[in-house]
mmCIF file of C-alpha atoms and ligand atoms in Angstrom:
data_model
loop_
_atom_site.group_PDB
_atom_site.id
_atom_site.type_symbol
_atom_site.label_atom_id
_atom_site.label_comp_id
_atom_site.label_asym_id
_atom_site.label_seq_id
_atom_site.Cartn_x
_atom_site.Cartn_y
_atom_site.Cartn_z
ATOM 1 C CA UNK D 1 -40.507 -30.812 -12.176
ATOM 2 C CA UNK D 2 -43.315 -32.522 -13.748
ATOM 3 C CA UNK D 3 -44.227 -31.581 -17.373
ATOM 4 C CA UNK D 4 -47.805 -30.117 -17.498
ATOM 5 C CA UNK D 5 -50.314 -31.989 -19.738
ATOM 6 C CA UNK D 6 -52.028 -29.288 -21.659
ATOM 7 C CA UNK D 7 -55.370 -29.557 -23.604
ATOM 8 C CA UNK D 8 -55.673 -26.714 -26.107
ATOM 9 C CA UNK D 9 -59.236 -25.948 -27.085
ATOM 10 C CA UNK D 10 -60.697 -24.167 -30.239
ATOM 11 C CA UNK D 11 -57.479 -24.684 -32.226
ATOM 12 C CA UNK D 12 -56.810 -23.008 -35.532
ATOM 13 C CA UNK D 13 -53.895 -23.537 -37.766
ATOM 14 C CA UNK D 14 -52.327 -20.157 -36.785
ATOM 15 C CA UNK D 15 -52.634 -21.137 -33.164
ATOM 16 C CA UNK D 16 -50.647 -24.160 -33.662
ATOM 17 C CA UNK D 17 -48.129 -22.173 -35.856
ATOM 18 C CA UNK D 18 -47.600 -19.538 -33.075
ATOM 19 C CA UNK D 19 -47.711 -21.944 -30.069
ATOM 20 C CA UNK D 20 -45.380 -24.560 -31.662
ATOM 21 C CA UNK D 21 -42.889 -21.895 -32.329
ATOM 22 C CA UNK D 22 -43.098 -20.381 -28.589
ATOM 23 C CA UNK D 23 -43.149 -23.819 -27.226
ATOM 24 C CA UNK D 24 -39.611 -24.801 -28.298
ATOM 25 C CA UNK D 25 -38.332 -22.728 -25.168
ATOM 26 C CA UNK D 26 -40.491 -24.624 -22.862
ATOM 27 C CA UNK D 27 -40.692 -28.056 -24.292
ATOM 28 C CA UNK D 28 -44.351 -28.657 -23.014
ATOM 29 C CA UNK D 29 -46.174 -31.348 -24.974
ATOM 30 C CA UNK D 30 -49.680 -29.761 -26.133
ATOM 31 C CA UNK D 31 -52.688 -31.574 -27.374
ATOM 32 C CA UNK D 32 -54.638 -29.698 -29.761
ATOM 33 C CA UNK D 33 -58.424 -30.122 -29.863
ATOM 34 C CA UNK D 34 -60.604 -28.185 -32.619
ATOM 35 C CA UNK D 35 -63.664 -28.388 -30.227
ATOM 36 C CA UNK D 36 -64.697 -25.567 -27.932
ATOM 37 C CA UNK D 37 -64.417 -26.330 -24.411
ATOM 38 C CA UNK D 38 -67.882 -26.324 -22.992
ATOM 39 C CA UNK D 39 -70.501 -28.218 -20.994
ATOM 40 C CA UNK D 40 -70.471 -30.916 -23.740
ATOM 41 C CA UNK D 41 -66.744 -31.401 -24.337
ATOM 42 C CA UNK D 42 -65.324 -31.575 -20.782
ATOM 43 C CA UNK D 43 -64.600 -35.499 -21.140
ATOM 44 C CA UNK D 44 -61.749 -34.410 -23.525
ATOM 45 C CA UNK D 45 -60.002 -32.928 -20.478
ATOM 46 C CA UNK D 46 -59.463 -36.474 -18.631
ATOM 47 C CA UNK D 47 -55.683 -36.820 -18.168
ATOM 48 C CA UNK D 48 -54.802 -33.080 -18.512
ATOM 49 C CA UNK D 49 -53.770 -30.919 -15.577
ATOM 50 C CA UNK D 50 -54.043 -27.674 -17.800
ATOM 51 C CA UNK D 51 -56.569 -26.409 -20.177
ATOM 52 C CA UNK D 52 -55.879 -23.511 -22.701
ATOM 53 C CA UNK D 53 -58.909 -21.577 -23.839
ATOM 54 C CA UNK D 54 -59.867 -18.711 -25.978
ATOM 55 C CA UNK D 55 -62.740 -16.139 -25.825
ATOM 56 C CA UNK D 56 -65.606 -18.420 -27.113
ATOM 57 C CA UNK D 57 -65.061 -21.364 -24.925
ATOM 58 C CA UNK D 58 -67.601 -21.633 -22.159
ATOM 59 C CA UNK D 59 -66.514 -22.227 -18.744
ATOM 60 C CA UNK D 60 -69.173 -22.058 -16.303
ATOM 61 C CA UNK D 61 -69.834 -23.574 -12.731
ATOM 62 C CA UNK D 62 -70.735 -26.685 -14.237
ATOM 63 C CA UNK D 63 -67.597 -27.021 -16.692
ATOM 64 C CA UNK D 64 -65.493 -25.944 -13.583
ATOM 65 C CA UNK D 65 -66.689 -28.870 -11.533
ATOM 66 C CA UNK D 66 -66.147 -31.359 -14.361
ATOM 67 C CA UNK D 67 -62.516 -30.012 -15.020
ATOM 68 C CA UNK D 68 -61.785 -30.191 -11.273
ATOM 69 C CA UNK D 69 -63.178 -33.685 -11.215
ATOM 70 C CA UNK D 70 -60.935 -34.596 -14.245
ATOM 71 C CA UNK D 71 -57.767 -33.330 -12.430
ATOM 72 C CA UNK D 72 -57.479 -29.728 -14.124
ATOM 73 C CA UNK D 73 -55.680 -27.522 -11.839
ATOM 74 C CA UNK D 74 -54.952 -24.551 -14.276
ATOM 75 C CA UNK D 75 -56.997 -22.665 -16.848
ATOM 76 C CA UNK D 76 -54.737 -20.676 -19.076
ATOM 77 C CA UNK D 77 -56.657 -17.956 -21.145
ATOM 78 C CA UNK D 78 -54.770 -17.021 -24.413
ATOM 79 C CA UNK D 79 -56.806 -13.947 -24.299
ATOM 80 C CA UNK D 80 -57.031 -10.582 -21.902
ATOM 81 C CA UNK D 81 -60.949 -10.619 -21.495
ATOM 82 C CA UNK D 82 -62.024 -13.246 -18.994
ATOM 83 C CA UNK D 83 -65.906 -12.949 -19.091
ATOM 84 C CA UNK D 84 -66.513 -16.564 -20.243
ATOM 85 C CA UNK D 85 -64.788 -18.195 -17.148
ATOM 86 C CA UNK D 86 -66.716 -18.276 -13.811
ATOM 87 C CA UNK D 87 -63.837 -17.413 -11.808
ATOM 88 C CA UNK D 88 -65.802 -17.339 -8.559
ATOM 89 C CA UNK D 89 -66.844 -20.929 -9.256
ATOM 90 C CA UNK D 90 -63.082 -21.820 -9.894
ATOM 91 C CA UNK D 91 -61.846 -20.181 -6.712
ATOM 92 C CA UNK D 92 -60.242 -22.658 -4.441
ATOM 93 C CA UNK D 93 -60.309 -25.443 -7.083
ATOM 94 C CA UNK D 94 -58.543 -24.260 -10.292
ATOM 95 C CA UNK D 95 -56.218 -21.307 -10.933
ATOM 96 C CA UNK D 96 -56.998 -19.126 -13.852
ATOM 97 C CA UNK D 97 -54.423 -17.140 -15.746
ATOM 98 C CA UNK D 98 -54.735 -14.821 -18.728
ATOM 99 C CA UNK D 99 -52.627 -12.693 -21.206
ATOM 100 C CA UNK D 100 -53.429 -9.067 -20.083
ATOM 101 C CA UNK D 101 -51.866 -6.845 -22.723
ATOM 102 C CA UNK D 102 -50.320 -8.825 -25.606
ATOM 103 C CA UNK D 103 -50.778 -6.170 -28.166
ATOM 104 C CA UNK D 104 -52.854 -3.195 -27.190
ATOM 105 C CA UNK D 105 -51.716 -1.676 -30.661
ATOM 106 C CA UNK D 106 -53.222 -4.511 -32.489
ATOM 107 C CA UNK D 107 -56.951 -4.007 -31.083
ATOM 108 C CA UNK D 108 -56.647 -0.020 -31.208
ATOM 109 C CA UNK D 109 -55.401 0.067 -34.615
ATOM 110 C CA UNK D 110 -58.330 -2.401 -35.757
ATOM 111 C CA UNK D 111 -60.789 -0.068 -34.042
ATOM 112 C CA UNK D 112 -59.393 2.852 -36.170
ATOM 113 C CA UNK D 113 -59.534 0.713 -39.389
ATOM 114 C CA UNK D 114 -63.121 0.281 -38.789
ATOM 115 C CA UNK D 115 -63.608 3.703 -38.323
ATOM 116 C CA UNK D 116 -61.942 5.039 -41.226
ATOM 117 C CA UNK D 117 -63.508 2.253 -43.580
ATOM 118 C CA UNK D 118 -66.893 3.211 -42.407
ATOM 119 C CA UNK D 119 -66.378 6.858 -42.577
ATOM 120 C CA UNK D 120 -64.660 6.804 -46.129
ATOM 121 C CA UNK D 121 -66.713 3.701 -47.091
ATOM 122 C CA UNK D 122 -63.683 1.956 -48.350
ATOM 123 C CA UNK D 123 -65.597 -1.278 -48.043
ATOM 124 C CA UNK D 124 -68.071 -0.178 -50.773
ATOM 125 C CA UNK D 125 -65.419 1.524 -52.861
ATOM 126 C CA UNK D 126 -63.562 -1.774 -53.034
ATOM 127 C CA UNK D 127 -66.366 -3.587 -54.635
ATOM 128 C CA UNK D 128 -67.451 -0.632 -56.830
ATOM 129 C CA UNK D 129 -64.046 -0.329 -58.408
ATOM 130 C CA UNK D 130 -63.589 -3.975 -58.918
ATOM 131 C CA UNK D 131 -66.829 -3.941 -60.967
ATOM 132 C CA UNK D 132 -65.450 -0.815 -63.084
ATOM 133 C CA UNK D 133 -67.845 1.521 -61.268
ATOM 134 C CA UNK D 134 -65.766 4.684 -60.638
ATOM 135 C CA UNK D 135 -68.554 6.794 -59.384
ATOM 136 C CA UNK D 136 -67.945 8.230 -55.851
ATOM 137 C CA UNK D 137 -71.701 9.196 -55.378
ATOM 138 C CA UNK D 138 -72.919 8.151 -52.052
ATOM 139 C CA UNK D 139 -69.139 7.672 -50.691
ATOM 140 C CA UNK D 140 -69.113 11.063 -48.904
ATOM 141 C CA UNK D 141 -67.075 10.968 -45.683
ATOM 142 C CA UNK D 142 -66.111 13.512 -42.941
ATOM 143 C CA UNK D 143 -62.869 14.913 -41.627
ATOM 144 C CA UNK D 144 -61.772 13.125 -38.337
ATOM 145 C CA UNK D 145 -60.005 16.280 -37.763
ATOM 146 C CA UNK D 146 -61.891 18.355 -35.121
ATOM 147 C CA UNK D 147 -64.443 15.837 -34.401
ATOM 148 C CA UNK D 148 -64.963 14.405 -30.967
ATOM 149 C CA UNK D 149 -64.365 10.780 -29.992
ATOM 150 C CA UNK D 150 -65.744 9.332 -26.968
ATOM 151 C CA UNK D 151 -63.641 6.401 -25.531
ATOM 152 C CA UNK D 152 -65.143 4.000 -22.859
ATOM 153 C CA UNK D 153 -62.561 2.350 -20.908
ATOM 154 C CA UNK D 154 -58.855 3.657 -20.850
ATOM 155 C CA UNK D 155 -56.893 0.584 -20.248
ATOM 156 C CA UNK D 156 -54.292 -0.813 -22.520
ATOM 157 C CA UNK D 157 -56.348 -0.597 -25.656
ATOM 158 C CA UNK D 158 -58.274 2.557 -25.036
ATOM 159 C CA UNK D 159 -54.926 4.500 -24.234
ATOM 160 C CA UNK D 160 -53.388 3.320 -27.594
ATOM 161 C CA UNK D 161 -56.682 4.413 -29.260
ATOM 162 C CA UNK D 162 -56.647 7.885 -27.503
ATOM 163 C CA UNK D 163 -52.963 8.357 -28.840
ATOM 164 C CA UNK D 164 -53.756 7.541 -32.453
ATOM 165 C CA UNK D 165 -56.980 9.653 -32.479
ATOM 166 C CA UNK D 166 -55.208 12.634 -30.921
ATOM 167 C CA UNK D 167 -52.924 12.196 -33.961
ATOM 168 C CA UNK D 168 -55.738 12.908 -36.204
ATOM 169 C CA UNK D 169 -56.478 16.026 -34.325
ATOM 170 C CA UNK D 170 -59.610 14.807 -32.836
ATOM 171 C CA UNK D 171 -60.978 15.918 -29.208
ATOM 172 C CA UNK D 172 -61.071 12.950 -26.983
ATOM 173 C CA UNK D 173 -63.606 12.542 -24.143
ATOM 174 C CA UNK D 174 -63.058 9.174 -22.071
ATOM 175 C CA UNK D 175 -64.877 7.522 -19.211
ATOM 176 C CA UNK D 176 -63.394 4.952 -16.790
ATOM 177 C CA UNK D 177 -64.349 4.233 -13.302
ATOM 178 C CA UNK D 178 -60.636 4.283 -12.451
ATOM 179 C CA UNK D 179 -59.542 7.441 -14.419
ATOM 180 C CA UNK D 180 -55.803 8.214 -15.017
ATOM 181 C CA UNK D 181 -55.587 12.019 -14.814
ATOM 182 C CA UNK D 182 -51.839 12.051 -15.297
ATOM 183 C CA UNK D 183 -52.255 10.087 -18.479
ATOM 184 C CA UNK D 184 -55.017 12.524 -19.480
ATOM 185 C CA UNK D 185 -53.019 15.467 -18.993
ATOM 186 C CA UNK D 186 -50.170 13.987 -21.026
ATOM 187 C CA UNK D 187 -52.130 12.846 -23.949
ATOM 188 C CA UNK D 188 -54.325 15.986 -23.948
ATOM 189 C CA UNK D 189 -57.953 14.564 -23.270
ATOM 190 C CA UNK D 190 -60.476 14.774 -20.594
ATOM 191 C CA UNK D 191 -62.402 12.436 -18.472
ATOM 192 C CA UNK D 192 -66.220 12.909 -18.184
ATOM 193 C CA UNK D 193 -69.213 11.063 -17.034
ATOM 194 C CA UNK D 194 -71.052 8.721 -19.516
ATOM 195 C CA UNK D 195 -73.855 11.072 -20.009
ATOM 196 C CA UNK D 196 -71.595 13.802 -21.337
ATOM 197 C CA UNK D 197 -69.673 11.405 -23.557
ATOM 198 C CA UNK D 198 -72.835 9.971 -25.077
ATOM 199 C CA UNK D 199 -74.158 13.451 -25.622
ATOM 200 C CA UNK D 200 -71.009 14.992 -27.268
ATOM 201 C CA UNK D 201 -69.301 12.324 -29.124
ATOM 202 C CA UNK D 202 -69.189 11.804 -32.973
ATOM 203 C CA UNK D 203 -67.509 8.428 -32.542
ATOM 204 C CA UNK D 204 -67.995 6.339 -29.742
ATOM 205 C CA UNK D 205 -65.359 3.382 -29.120
ATOM 206 C CA UNK D 206 -65.919 0.738 -26.531
ATOM 207 C CA UNK D 207 -62.842 -0.748 -24.725
ATOM 208 C CA UNK D 208 -64.013 -1.752 -21.325
ATOM 209 C CA UNK D 209 -64.523 -5.268 -20.068
ATOM 210 C CA UNK D 210 -67.845 -7.081 -20.030
ATOM 211 C CA UNK D 211 -69.227 -7.093 -16.561
ATOM 212 C CA UNK D 212 -72.658 -6.938 -14.675
ATOM 213 C CA UNK D 213 -72.294 -2.867 -14.969
ATOM 214 C CA UNK D 214 -71.327 -2.875 -18.655
ATOM 215 C CA UNK D 215 -73.869 -5.642 -19.882
ATOM 216 C CA UNK D 216 -75.714 -3.788 -22.828
ATOM 217 C CA UNK D 217 -74.568 -0.466 -21.700
ATOM 218 C CA UNK D 218 -75.357 0.607 -25.302
ATOM 219 C CA UNK D 219 -79.170 0.052 -25.534
ATOM 220 C CA UNK D 220 -82.163 1.985 -26.864
ATOM 221 C CA UNK D 221 -82.189 4.469 -23.681
ATOM 222 C CA UNK D 222 -78.615 5.308 -24.088
ATOM 223 C CA UNK D 223 -78.619 5.515 -27.903
ATOM 224 C CA UNK D 224 -81.381 8.069 -27.451
ATOM 225 C CA UNK D 225 -79.226 10.501 -25.516
ATOM 226 C CA UNK D 226 -76.383 10.276 -28.286
ATOM 227 C CA UNK D 227 -75.749 12.750 -31.364
ATOM 228 C CA UNK D 228 -77.962 11.917 -34.394
ATOM 229 C CA UNK D 229 -75.585 10.113 -36.838
ATOM 230 C CA UNK D 230 -73.025 8.770 -34.204
ATOM 231 C CA UNK D 231 -70.611 6.181 -35.143
ATOM 232 C CA UNK D 232 -70.357 3.457 -32.586
ATOM 233 C CA UNK D 233 -67.403 0.968 -32.675
ATOM 234 C CA UNK D 234 -67.256 -2.127 -30.719
ATOM 235 C CA UNK D 235 -63.974 -4.262 -30.499
ATOM 236 C CA UNK D 236 -64.700 -4.966 -26.676
ATOM 237 C CA UNK D 237 -67.296 -7.642 -26.225
ATOM 238 C CA UNK D 238 -70.626 -8.252 -28.095
ATOM 239 C CA UNK D 239 -72.688 -8.081 -24.986
ATOM 240 C CA UNK D 240 -71.629 -4.426 -24.245
ATOM 241 C CA UNK D 241 -74.422 -3.545 -26.933
ATOM 242 C CA UNK D 242 -78.119 -4.492 -27.069
ATOM 243 C CA UNK D 243 -77.803 -5.453 -30.747
ATOM 244 C CA UNK D 244 -81.699 -5.293 -31.500
ATOM 245 C CA UNK D 245 -81.670 -1.825 -30.131
ATOM 246 C CA UNK D 246 -78.789 -0.914 -32.390
ATOM 247 C CA UNK D 247 -80.545 -2.403 -35.346
ATOM 248 C CA UNK D 248 -83.596 -0.041 -34.582
ATOM 249 C CA UNK D 249 -81.333 3.030 -34.186
ATOM 250 C CA UNK D 250 -79.586 2.109 -37.579
ATOM 251 C CA UNK D 251 -83.120 1.728 -39.181
ATOM 252 C CA UNK D 252 -84.338 5.021 -38.021
ATOM 253 C CA UNK D 253 -80.914 6.585 -38.680
ATOM 254 C CA UNK D 254 -80.244 7.701 -35.166
ATOM 255 C CA UNK D 255 -76.917 5.737 -35.591
ATOM 256 C CA UNK D 256 -75.042 6.579 -38.704
ATOM 257 C CA UNK D 257 -72.505 3.778 -38.621
ATOM 258 C CA UNK D 258 -71.410 0.750 -36.699
ATOM 259 C CA UNK D 259 -68.274 -1.123 -36.527
ATOM 260 C CA UNK D 260 -68.548 -4.436 -34.742
ATOM 261 C CA UNK D 261 -65.487 -6.588 -34.360
ATOM 262 C CA UNK D 262 -67.527 -8.576 -31.661
ATOM 263 C CA UNK D 263 -71.204 -9.558 -31.537
ATOM 264 C CA UNK D 264 -73.602 -10.795 -28.882
ATOM 265 C CA UNK D 265 -74.089 -14.149 -30.211
ATOM 266 C CA UNK D 266 -70.660 -14.667 -31.901
ATOM 267 C CA UNK D 267 -69.899 -18.023 -30.378
ATOM 268 C CA UNK D 268 -71.733 -19.886 -32.998
ATOM 269 C CA UNK D 269 -70.381 -18.123 -36.181
ATOM 270 C CA UNK D 270 -67.110 -16.206 -35.508
ATOM 271 C CA UNK D 271 -63.886 -17.954 -36.625
ATOM 272 C CA UNK D 272 -65.848 -20.443 -38.774
ATOM 273 C CA UNK D 273 -66.558 -20.518 -42.452
ATOM 274 C CA UNK D 274 -70.320 -20.209 -43.156
ATOM 275 C CA UNK D 275 -69.874 -19.050 -46.818
ATOM 276 C CA UNK D 276 -71.739 -22.420 -48.270
ATOM 277 C CA UNK D 277 -74.274 -22.417 -45.405
ATOM 278 C CA UNK D 278 -77.493 -20.420 -44.299
ATOM 279 C CA UNK D 279 -77.138 -17.983 -41.283
ATOM 280 C CA UNK D 280 -80.114 -18.856 -39.071
ATOM 281 C CA UNK D 281 -79.404 -15.949 -36.586
ATOM 282 C CA UNK D 282 -81.783 -13.232 -37.966
ATOM 283 C CA UNK D 283 -80.138 -10.582 -35.859
ATOM 284 C CA UNK D 284 -76.830 -11.125 -37.335
ATOM 285 C CA UNK D 285 -78.360 -11.457 -40.760
ATOM 286 C CA UNK D 286 -79.991 -8.126 -40.593
ATOM 287 C CA UNK D 287 -76.957 -6.580 -39.451
ATOM 288 C CA UNK D 288 -75.087 -7.705 -42.393
ATOM 289 C CA UNK D 289 -77.469 -5.954 -44.744
ATOM 290 C CA UNK D 290 -76.850 -2.464 -43.769
ATOM 291 C CA UNK D 291 -74.205 -0.508 -45.900
ATOM 292 C CA UNK D 292 -73.199 1.557 -42.907
ATOM 293 C CA UNK D 293 -72.298 -1.592 -40.831
ATOM 294 C CA UNK D 294 -68.865 -3.265 -41.089
ATOM 295 C CA UNK D 295 -68.667 -6.620 -39.049
ATOM 296 C CA UNK D 296 -65.338 -8.375 -38.682
ATOM 297 C CA UNK D 297 -65.282 -11.659 -36.735
ATOM 298 C CA UNK D 298 -63.217 -10.887 -33.634
ATOM 299 C CA UNK D 299 -59.985 -10.216 -35.572
ATOM 300 C CA UNK D 300 -58.887 -7.159 -33.592
ATOM 301 C CA UNK D 301 -56.272 -9.025 -31.717
ATOM 302 C CA UNK D 302 -54.855 -10.938 -35.081
ATOM 303 C CA UNK D 303 -51.427 -9.727 -35.719
ATOM 304 C CA UNK D 304 -48.218 -11.353 -35.927
ATOM 305 C CA UNK D 305 -46.789 -9.585 -33.021
ATOM 306 C CA UNK D 306 -50.135 -10.349 -30.803
ATOM 307 C CA UNK D 307 -49.896 -13.892 -31.569
ATOM 308 C CA UNK D 308 -46.346 -14.051 -30.616
ATOM 309 C CA UNK D 309 -46.916 -12.453 -27.324
ATOM 310 C CA UNK D 310 -49.907 -14.429 -26.571
ATOM 311 C CA UNK D 311 -48.123 -17.777 -27.248
ATOM 312 C CA UNK D 312 -45.088 -16.862 -25.161
ATOM 313 C CA UNK D 313 -47.156 -15.173 -22.356
ATOM 314 C CA UNK D 314 -49.618 -18.355 -21.903
ATOM 315 C CA UNK D 315 -46.724 -20.682 -21.981
ATOM 316 C CA UNK D 316 -45.025 -18.602 -19.478
ATOM 317 C CA UNK D 317 -48.143 -18.431 -17.320
ATOM 318 C CA UNK D 318 -48.105 -22.300 -17.319
ATOM 319 C CA UNK D 319 -44.411 -22.475 -16.596
ATOM 320 C CA UNK D 320 -45.011 -20.220 -13.583
ATOM 321 C CA UNK D 321 -47.574 -22.339 -12.285
ATOM 322 C CA UNK D 322 -45.691 -25.510 -12.766
ATOM 323 C CA UNK D 323 -42.700 -24.155 -11.008
ATOM 324 C CA UNK D 324 -44.985 -22.571 -7.986
ATOM 325 C CA UNK D 325 -43.939 -19.171 -8.899
ATOM 326 C CA UNK D 326 -46.066 -16.105 -8.073
ATOM 327 C CA UNK D 327 -48.795 -16.047 -10.880
ATOM 328 C CA UNK D 328 -48.712 -12.499 -11.905
ATOM 329 C CA UNK D 329 -51.422 -12.882 -14.471
ATOM 330 C CA UNK D 330 -53.802 -14.684 -12.384
ATOM 331 C CA UNK D 331 -57.606 -13.918 -12.201
ATOM 332 C CA UNK D 332 -58.316 -14.410 -8.763
ATOM 333 C CA UNK D 333 -62.140 -14.101 -7.484
ATOM 334 C CA UNK D 334 -60.851 -12.904 -3.892
ATOM 335 C CA UNK D 335 -58.090 -10.553 -5.430
ATOM 336 C CA UNK D 336 -60.734 -9.122 -7.730
ATOM 337 C CA UNK D 337 -62.964 -8.442 -4.895
ATOM 338 C CA UNK D 338 -60.122 -6.507 -3.268
ATOM 339 C CA UNK D 339 -60.001 -8.583 -0.093
ATOM 340 C CA UNK D 340 -56.355 -9.685 -0.484
ATOM 341 C CA UNK D 341 -54.915 -7.552 -3.065
ATOM 342 C CA UNK D 342 -51.203 -7.660 -3.805
ATOM 343 C CA UNK D 343 -49.845 -9.487 -0.694
ATOM 344 C CA UNK D 344 -51.111 -12.807 -1.639
ATOM 345 C CA UNK D 345 -51.803 -12.289 -5.222
ATOM 346 C CA UNK D 346 -51.387 -15.671 -6.871
ATOM 347 C CA UNK D 347 -51.190 -17.599 -3.635
ATOM 348 C CA UNK D 348 -54.692 -17.260 -2.313
ATOM 349 C CA UNK D 349 -55.262 -20.999 -2.267
HETATM 350 P P1 NAD C 401 -57.672 -3.409 -19.611
HETATM 351 O O1 NAD C 401 -58.002 -4.190 -18.477
HETATM 352 O O2 NAD C 401 -56.315 -3.008 -19.794
HETATM 353 O O3 NAD C 401 -58.676 -2.091 -19.614
HETATM 354 C C1 NAD C 401 -60.004 -2.172 -19.397
HETATM 355 C C2 NAD C 401 -60.424 -0.799 -18.772
HETATM 356 O O4 NAD C 401 -61.794 -0.738 -18.616
HETATM 357 C C3 NAD C 401 -59.756 -0.416 -17.425
HETATM 358 O O5 NAD C 401 -59.304 0.944 -17.236
HETATM 359 C C4 NAD C 401 -61.169 -0.403 -16.484
HETATM 360 O O6 NAD C 401 -60.951 0.348 -15.310
HETATM 361 C C5 NAD C 401 -62.011 0.019 -17.375
HETATM 362 N N1 NAD C 401 -63.381 -0.243 -17.175
HETATM 363 C C6 NAD C 401 -63.874 -1.195 -16.177
HETATM 364 N N2 NAD C 401 -65.243 -1.063 -15.928
HETATM 365 C C7 NAD C 401 -65.683 -0.051 -16.593
HETATM 366 C C8 NAD C 401 -66.800 0.494 -17.046
HETATM 367 N N3 NAD C 401 -67.840 0.162 -16.369
HETATM 368 N N4 NAD C 401 -66.971 1.496 -17.732
HETATM 369 C C9 NAD C 401 -65.905 1.945 -18.406
HETATM 370 N N5 NAD C 401 -64.560 1.455 -18.225
HETATM 371 C C10 NAD C 401 -64.496 0.364 -17.409
HETATM 372 O O7 NAD C 401 -58.147 -4.095 -20.965
HETATM 373 P P2 NAD C 401 -57.696 -3.821 -22.522
HETATM 374 O O8 NAD C 401 -56.611 -4.862 -22.588
HETATM 375 O O9 NAD C 401 -57.692 -2.477 -22.533
HETATM 376 O O10 NAD C 401 -59.045 -4.591 -23.149
HETATM 377 C C11 NAD C 401 -60.403 -3.984 -23.116
HETATM 378 C C12 NAD C 401 -61.346 -5.160 -23.444
HETATM 379 O O11 NAD C 401 -61.106 -5.348 -25.165
HETATM 380 C C13 NAD C 401 -61.152 -6.543 -22.908
HETATM 381 O O12 NAD C 401 -61.868 -6.496 -21.648
HETATM 382 C C14 NAD C 401 -61.655 -7.244 -24.160
HETATM 383 O O13 NAD C 401 -63.020 -7.620 -23.741
HETATM 384 C C15 NAD C 401 -61.401 -6.606 -25.362
HETATM 385 N N6 NAD C 401 -60.475 -7.240 -26.106
HETATM 386 C C16 NAD C 401 -60.815 -7.556 -27.475
HETATM 387 C C17 NAD C 401 -60.072 -7.930 -28.240
HETATM 388 C C18 NAD C 401 -60.260 -8.048 -29.823
HETATM 389 O O14 NAD C 401 -59.742 -8.924 -30.500
HETATM 390 N N7 NAD C 401 -61.487 -7.582 -30.160
HETATM 391 C C19 NAD C 401 -58.762 -8.382 -27.820
HETATM 392 C C20 NAD C 401 -58.292 -7.958 -26.695
HETATM 393 C C21 NAD C 401 -59.405 -7.376 -25.669
#
């Protein structure tokens, strides 16, 4: 078996730590690049057969063409979402694998952290008490108990969130085009259509993938149908929300709170330190001015358990590819189109 030559993009010190630890079992040499993979950096992939990428690397049709020309045969996403890869363009040229569920708990718990912080204004209380200001004026919250949560997408993360919110005594409404009624009966919630979910929810949390159907599903029109003062939490993908429409709704108080772990134009800023710099993105800058908006920089996944699982599964995916095994975590354009589901999964080309 030939050892894979792996080019690892968008490396941070924590990535190296967890991949070096998990890599001992596999013994693959990994070349770490700090650069993002994108149209301007494909030259770095010369001499590699595998690229390992994260959520803000850009792998469009042009990048696929260049990678293929350079001899890359596998794109290993160290993430579950894969909207940044044109897997249609990759089909027949380069296999694409991902890490489907490394820790749904990590992201679900982070969504709850955003909800509780926004509700009880912990982010503001922290600053007040450090300034010897022990007034609680303006920090009034509400009981989660008895409120209605609308969960959009009941896959791995949505399910974990529902379990936690049911523990608070919340009513849960969910929407998913592939509902799991058995789970709904077991967990004690009901599926509904999006219209009803928007109308009845006090808190709305997004856990669906970014697709053509879900692109900017939260927009001026859908926000108008929500309860006044609704809390919107997005740990899914930034482009699920039309951010300018959200800002308008925050300004006119239709939306009462927004917890955002992802942002439409996060590529340029998230995961980097701009504390000594000027933010030229006016939309992001405006979001950061609201007292009832909490932005975290895509850290929902960021737990020790998740990083351990991400590293192990990514390297296992690569090992499976090298050894010619079935790629159980492949994103295959043909399979996703349901032409050849199951029988040939991982062996479509
Ligand atoms: P999953 O594949 O297990 O579940 C996604 C669910 O969304 C599925 O049940 C699917 O049927 C449903 N869905 C598909 N289209 C939908 C639509 N139009 N409306 C409503 N639901 C729809 O994925 P997951 O592991 O639960 O992750 C969900 C999303 O969370 C990912 O796609 C990713 O974008 C995001 N994510 C974010 C972080 C983070 O750090 N913030 C980490 C991991 C994943």
